[in-house]
Structures are given as structure tokens and as C-alpha cells.
Amino acid sequence: MNEGGFGSDSAFEIEVTRGSVPVGRVPASVASCHEDTLFREIVAGRLPNDGTQPPCVVTAVGTHEPNPTTGGEVASSSAMADVIELRLGSAPPRRYAKEVFTAQANAFVADLLERGSLKQGDEVEWRLTASEQPVPKPQDGVRVVRQPLPFLLSSLPDIEPGNVSAEIDATLLGALQAQFRSAGPVERAWLLVGEVTHDAERGAACVHAVTAVDVARGRGGASMSHFAFEPSAFVQARNRATRDFDGLIPVGWAHSHPVCEDCPQNLECPAETRFFSSADVEVHTTAFPSPYMIALVIGKAGAAPATEPAFRLYGWRDAQVREIQFRTR
Amino acid sequence: MDAAASPTVNGAPSGGFMNLTARDWEGTRQVHLDEVARTATVGELVGQSVQALQLPLRDLYQAVFRGRELNHGDTLEEAGLDSESEIELVPEVSAGAVAQADR
């Protein structure tokens, strides 16, 4: 096994169909499952946090042939897989439902739309397929290595063993609320900066967002309903964060979902803008793939007035991006 | 690098090779690539690096070198890369409320 790579006795693909007719296939990455298992084993203290990782094998379980009435036209020997099992060294195997591939499937559908293979209004389905393949050999001249997770070691007596909690400084939340109010109906984005503490004895961890750094909008601009990230802006924000805040690291990102211009005057407006869209999931999946990374959304909270913005936090749980709870510090 | 396995060697008329490092912008993972043809394109380098690092959603990444985004169509030489250069792989994505319906 090459350093940092995966072995697999199955090749996984996402297949998109329209009316049971295949439209396209794309390789499915099991990276989020691998990161999740590795992270949990390190947090639990069963694996050392030194950048090494044991061999990893991914297997399809519960595979079945395409249903001849709904999927019989699939011209391949692949079986449909509802669950994959990931084995990392001698650690207990973990299973992941195919839903962990939803973000990849959504991105592929968007790609098919862009390429003209699908059109707006098409009703499509996707499935995970697995076909047997030999374990790939590492490529000559290609070495993948990884760094230890950026943990601070400390005691976390308030966190249950096996848990990863999230904490956000009250001053940070207040600053983001002030910026939300002053920004008007245009999305903004920030890089969250803080620390990740690990209590190896208790098998617990805590991600703590201390402050935030502005991320400049990219060529695609920003509006009431989108914010385009420039690749170099990520790097600039990270460099600014590590330069200005000694000892702190990026721990995630925050962005706003603003309200319409009339909303602050309309106290009856029930709009709820604190949610995580599929575009947000794509940002988190690609730019913040480490399992400790969090994503804060600031927006209007249902019946509350727009002048009192509130938060929801999202993060990785079981290799999927989900809403998670946080404590204010 | 195995020439047969490299997307960078086939068709390269000459010009030698370089050793490069590509890492994700979080700094967690990096891939060292030996003997990459100088005439390879940035796009080929990004593609191979993204595949080696098993990054998700493979089509979305750009290469950033010394704070500058590189053009996928440029050769490594044209992009200003040299042996032992390090690039960062960063996604080009948009966040937002545009897809509330499918949350």
C-alpha cells in the first residue's frame, strides 16, 4: 500500500440514469469515508497521530444486480452497492451508506447539465456501482504523504469519550452578526481560525473557532444568493490567519445567507435563511475535507427579525456534512 | 516517474524533467511527483495530483503557485515552475443560497 492511498477490491462509480437509461458514469471517491475512519481512530487513541496510516481496503457490501424492470438497460457487469465497508489496518471495519456520495452525485449531475447530456427539467436518479478489480499498485515516482492532524494535546473532561464537540467564541459570533447587518443583501464569507484539542486518554476532541478572516470574493462575484471563491483567496486568507494569529489554524469557514432589502423592516417575515445548500456542501467537501472542519452559516432565524441574525453550524459526521450542535464560549 | 504511467511524458519532444510537490491547501496531504516533463501542462499536473491525493469532485481544482493561479493550458515551464517547486491545490467553488430547494 502506498502511503496515504487506498486499496480496494472494488471500483466504485456513480451512475446517473434518466428513465432507467444510463446517462453517464464517473469514478466515486471514498476519500471522505477514509478521512472519517482515520480521524475517529486517531481521536479514539487507537492509531498514532504521526502522519502514518495503516493499509486501507474498501469493499462493497450488500451488492445486488440492477433490477431488470428499472435498471435492466445498464450495459455493464457492475453491481449496485448500497453500503461500503472500509477497513483500516486492524481497526474495526466501518460501514457507510451510499448517501455519503450524494455531493459527488450532485456535482456529476451539474457537470452533465453543463455538458448538455442532461437538460433542465430532466428527472434523473443516481446509484453507486461496484465492480471487482485488483488492488492497484502504487505508481512509480508518485509518493503521497500526510501530515499529523494539527491537534493540541490537553484534557477535555467535559466531552464524552468518542465525541468531537464544537465551540465558538462569543466575541466571534458578535462580530459576524455586526458584519451581517452592515453587509446588506450580499453574501460574505470568512475563514474560521482556531484550534483543535485532542484528549487521547479520553478519546475526545474539540474544535474551537476563535476568530475569523475575511475571504475575498472571486471572479464570479457575490450576490444575495451566491459567493464565488477565488482559489488564491483561500490561500491568502490562510496565510493571513497564520501570520496574524500565532498558534491558530484554519478550522473551517463561515458565510452569510442574507435577507432581502425589505426584510429588516418587515418584522412579520417568517423567512429562514440558515441552511446549507448543495453548493455549500460542495464548498465544504472540496475545500474543507478534514473531518474536524466546521461551517457556520449566519442568517435570519425564522420568526426572529432580520436585525437579529442567528447561526447554524455544519460539519462532518460519518463522512457526511450535517448540522451539528455547538457551544458558545 | 514511469513514463508509461505519466500523463506528462507522452508527446513531450524534449526539455527534461522536474520533481514537483503538490499539496492540498489545508496542508494535510501532499504528493511528490518525480520526473515530470517540463512540457507537461498544468492541467495534467493538477489531474494527476488530484487523483493521487484522492481529492473529491476532481474537476474543480486549480493550482496556486506563490499566490498566483496557474493556467491549466500552460506548460510547467510557461507557468514558471522549476524542479522542487511546490504548488497548492485549491478548489474553485461557489457557496450560497442558490440551491435551497435541494438541501
PDB file of N, CA and C in Angstrom, chain A residues 172 175-176 179-180 182-183 187-193 211-217 227 229 232-241 244-245 253-256:
ATOM      1  N   LEU A 172     -16.581  36.257  18.535  1.00  0.00           N
ATOM      2  CA  LEU A 172     -16.605  35.975  17.093  1.00  0.00           C
ATOM      3  C   LEU A 172     -18.042  36.023  16.573  1.00  0.00           C
ATOM      4  N   ALA A 175     -19.152  39.580  16.312  1.00  0.00           N
ATOM      5  CA  ALA A 175     -18.523  40.286  15.189  1.00  0.00           C
ATOM      6  C   ALA A 175     -19.174  39.899  13.865  1.00  0.00           C
ATOM      7  N   LEU A 176     -19.500  38.625  13.716  1.00  0.00           N
ATOM      8  CA  LEU A 176     -20.146  38.186  12.477  1.00  0.00           C
ATOM      9  C   LEU A 176     -21.553  38.762  12.358  1.00  0.00           C
ATOM     10  N   GLN A 179     -21.194  42.302  11.159  1.00  0.00           N
ATOM     11  CA  GLN A 179     -20.842  42.367   9.738  1.00  0.00           C
ATOM     12  C   GLN A 179     -22.018  41.961   8.858  1.00  0.00           C
ATOM     13  N   PHE A 180     -22.819  41.020   9.346  1.00  0.00           N
ATOM     14  CA  PHE A 180     -24.016  40.613   8.592  1.00  0.00           C
ATOM     15  C   PHE A 180     -24.959  41.801   8.424  1.00  0.00           C
ATOM     16  N   SER A 182     -24.283  44.959   8.486  1.00  0.00           N
ATOM     17  CA  SER A 182     -23.744  46.065   7.682  1.00  0.00           C
ATOM     18  C   SER A 182     -23.517  45.685   6.220  1.00  0.00           C
ATOM     19  N   ALA A 183     -23.565  44.408   5.901  1.00  0.00           N
ATOM     20  CA  ALA A 183     -23.210  43.984   4.542  1.00  0.00           C
ATOM     21  C   ALA A 183     -24.336  44.192   3.544  1.00  0.00           C
ATOM     22  N   GLU A 187     -23.907  38.224  -0.050  1.00  0.00           N
ATOM     23  CA  GLU A 187     -23.244  37.191   0.767  1.00  0.00           C
ATOM     24  C   GLU A 187     -21.801  37.574   1.069  1.00  0.00           C
ATOM     25  N   ARG A 188     -21.363  37.163   2.246  1.00  0.00           N
ATOM     26  CA  ARG A 188     -19.961  37.320   2.616  1.00  0.00           C
ATOM     27  C   ARG A 188     -19.429  35.977   3.096  1.00  0.00           C
ATOM     28  N   ALA A 189     -18.116  35.858   3.133  1.00  0.00           N
ATOM     29  CA  ALA A 189     -17.508  34.606   3.585  1.00  0.00           C
ATOM     30  C   ALA A 189     -16.255  34.898   4.406  1.00  0.00           C
ATOM     31  N   TRP A 190     -16.000  34.026   5.346  1.00  0.00           N
ATOM     32  CA  TRP A 190     -14.858  34.169   6.224  1.00  0.00           C
ATOM     33  C   TRP A 190     -14.190  32.803   6.415  1.00  0.00           C
ATOM     34  N   LEU A 191     -12.923  32.842   6.729  1.00  0.00           N
ATOM     35  CA  LEU A 191     -12.208  31.646   7.161  1.00  0.00           C
ATOM     36  C   LEU A 191     -12.218  31.634   8.689  1.00  0.00           C
ATOM     37  N   LEU A 192     -12.695  30.558   9.282  1.00  0.00           N
ATOM     38  CA  LEU A 192     -12.687  30.433  10.734  1.00  0.00           C
ATOM     39  C   LEU A 192     -11.308  29.972  11.201  1.00  0.00           C
ATOM     40  N   VAL A 193     -10.829  30.593  12.244  1.00  0.00           N
ATOM     41  CA  VAL A 193      -9.483  30.322  12.727  1.00  0.00           C
ATOM     42  C   VAL A 193      -9.575  29.940  14.204  1.00  0.00           C
ATOM     43  N   THR A 211     -11.608  33.165  16.003  1.00  0.00           N
ATOM     44  CA  THR A 211     -11.778  34.401  15.247  1.00  0.00           C
ATOM     45  C   THR A 211     -11.984  34.049  13.775  1.00  0.00           C
ATOM     46  N   ALA A 212     -12.058  35.072  12.938  1.00  0.00           N
ATOM     47  CA  ALA A 212     -12.310  34.825  11.513  1.00  0.00           C
ATOM     48  C   ALA A 212     -11.555  35.840  10.668  1.00  0.00           C
ATOM     49  N   VAL A 213     -11.247  35.422   9.460  1.00  0.00           N
ATOM     50  CA  VAL A 213     -10.553  36.276   8.494  1.00  0.00           C
ATOM     51  C   VAL A 213     -11.435  36.374   7.249  1.00  0.00           C
ATOM     52  N   ASP A 214     -11.604  37.574   6.730  1.00  0.00           N
ATOM     53  CA  ASP A 214     -12.384  37.768   5.505  1.00  0.00           C
ATOM     54  C   ASP A 214     -11.800  36.972   4.352  1.00  0.00           C
ATOM     55  N   VAL A 215     -12.672  36.419   3.537  1.00  0.00           N
ATOM     56  CA  VAL A 215     -12.237  35.810   2.283  1.00  0.00           C
ATOM     57  C   VAL A 215     -12.735  36.702   1.147  1.00  0.00           C
ATOM     58  N   ALA A 216     -11.831  37.117   0.296  1.00  0.00           N
ATOM     59  CA  ALA A 216     -12.212  37.992  -0.819  1.00  0.00           C
ATOM     60  C   ALA A 216     -13.050  37.217  -1.824  1.00  0.00           C
ATOM     61  N   ARG A 217     -14.071  37.877  -2.364  1.00  0.00           N
ATOM     62  CA  ARG A 217     -14.884  37.190  -3.358  1.00  0.00           C
ATOM     63  C   ARG A 217     -14.102  37.050  -4.658  1.00  0.00           C
ATOM     64  N   PHE A 227     -21.768  33.260  -3.439  1.00  0.00           N
ATOM     65  CA  PHE A 227     -20.453  33.847  -3.167  1.00  0.00           C
ATOM     66  C   PHE A 227     -19.424  32.963  -3.849  1.00  0.00           C
ATOM     67  N   PHE A 229     -15.742  31.734  -4.611  1.00  0.00           N
ATOM     68  CA  PHE A 229     -14.412  31.708  -4.001  1.00  0.00           C
ATOM     69  C   PHE A 229     -13.345  31.700  -5.085  1.00  0.00           C
ATOM     70  N   SER A 232      -7.007  31.480  -5.104  1.00  0.00           N
ATOM     71  CA  SER A 232      -5.914  32.152  -4.411  1.00  0.00           C
ATOM     72  C   SER A 232      -6.399  32.868  -3.145  1.00  0.00           C
ATOM     73  N   ALA A 233      -7.704  33.199  -3.088  1.00  0.00           N
ATOM     74  CA  ALA A 233      -8.239  33.870  -1.893  1.00  0.00           C
ATOM     75  C   ALA A 233      -8.210  32.948  -0.681  1.00  0.00           C
ATOM     76  N   PHE A 234      -8.448  31.652  -0.904  1.00  0.00           N
ATOM     77  CA  PHE A 234      -8.322  30.689   0.193  1.00  0.00           C
ATOM     78  C   PHE A 234      -6.906  30.744   0.765  1.00  0.00           C
ATOM     79  N   VAL A 235      -5.939  30.719  -0.149  1.00  0.00           N
ATOM     80  CA  VAL A 235      -4.541  30.689   0.274  1.00  0.00           C
ATOM     81  C   VAL A 235      -4.171  31.982   0.989  1.00  0.00           C
ATOM     82  N   GLN A 236      -4.630  33.111   0.428  1.00  0.00           N
ATOM     83  CA  GLN A 236      -4.321  34.399   1.065  1.00  0.00           C
ATOM     84  C   GLN A 236      -4.932  34.496   2.455  1.00  0.00           C
ATOM     85  N   ALA A 237      -6.180  34.053   2.591  1.00  0.00           N
ATOM     86  CA  ALA A 237      -6.840  34.110   3.901  1.00  0.00           C
ATOM     87  C   ALA A 237      -6.119  33.207   4.897  1.00  0.00           C
ATOM     88  N   ARG A 238      -5.730  32.028   4.447  1.00  0.00           N
ATOM     89  CA  ARG A 238      -4.993  31.123   5.339  1.00  0.00           C
ATOM     90  C   ARG A 238      -3.663  31.735   5.762  1.00  0.00           C
ATOM     91  N   ASN A 239      -2.951  32.311   4.797  1.00  0.00           N
ATOM     92  CA  ASN A 239      -1.655  32.911   5.136  1.00  0.00           C
ATOM     93  C   ASN A 239      -1.828  34.073   6.117  1.00  0.00           C
ATOM     94  N   ARG A 240      -2.898  34.859   5.898  1.00  0.00           N
ATOM     95  CA  ARG A 240      -3.147  35.988   6.803  1.00  0.00           C
ATOM     96  C   ARG A 240      -3.491  35.471   8.201  1.00  0.00           C
ATOM     97  N   ALA A 241      -4.268  34.413   8.255  1.00  0.00           N
ATOM     98  CA  ALA A 241      -4.679  33.865   9.553  1.00  0.00           C
ATOM     99  C   ALA A 241      -3.482  33.333  10.337  1.00  0.00           C
ATOM    100  N   ASP A 244      -1.286  36.380  11.407  1.00  0.00           N
ATOM    101  CA  ASP A 244      -1.829  37.315  12.392  1.00  0.00           C
ATOM    102  C   ASP A 244      -2.214  36.663  13.716  1.00  0.00           C
ATOM    103  N   PHE A 245      -2.451  35.375  13.700  1.00  0.00           N
ATOM    104  CA  PHE A 245      -2.926  34.707  14.915  1.00  0.00           C
ATOM    105  C   PHE A 245      -1.995  33.546  15.226  1.00  0.00           C
ATOM    106  N   TRP A 253     -15.023  27.443   7.920  1.00  0.00           N
ATOM    107  CA  TRP A 253     -15.412  28.669   7.222  1.00  0.00           C
ATOM    108  C   TRP A 253     -16.786  29.100   7.687  1.00  0.00           C
ATOM    109  N   ALA A 254     -17.094  30.331   7.400  1.00  0.00           N
ATOM    110  CA  ALA A 254     -18.419  30.868   7.699  1.00  0.00           C
ATOM    111  C   ALA A 254     -18.884  31.638   6.486  1.00  0.00           C
ATOM    112  N   HIS A 255     -20.178  31.676   6.285  1.00  0.00           N
ATOM    113  CA  HIS A 255     -20.716  32.554   5.249  1.00  0.00           C
ATOM    114  C   HIS A 255     -22.130  32.954   5.614  1.00  0.00           C
ATOM    115  N   SER A 256     -22.592  34.004   4.949  1.00  0.00           N
ATOM    116  CA  SER A 256     -23.895  34.559   5.279  1.00  0.00           C
ATOM    117  C   SER A 256     -24.913  34.207   4.205  1.00  0.00           C
TER     118      SER A 256
END
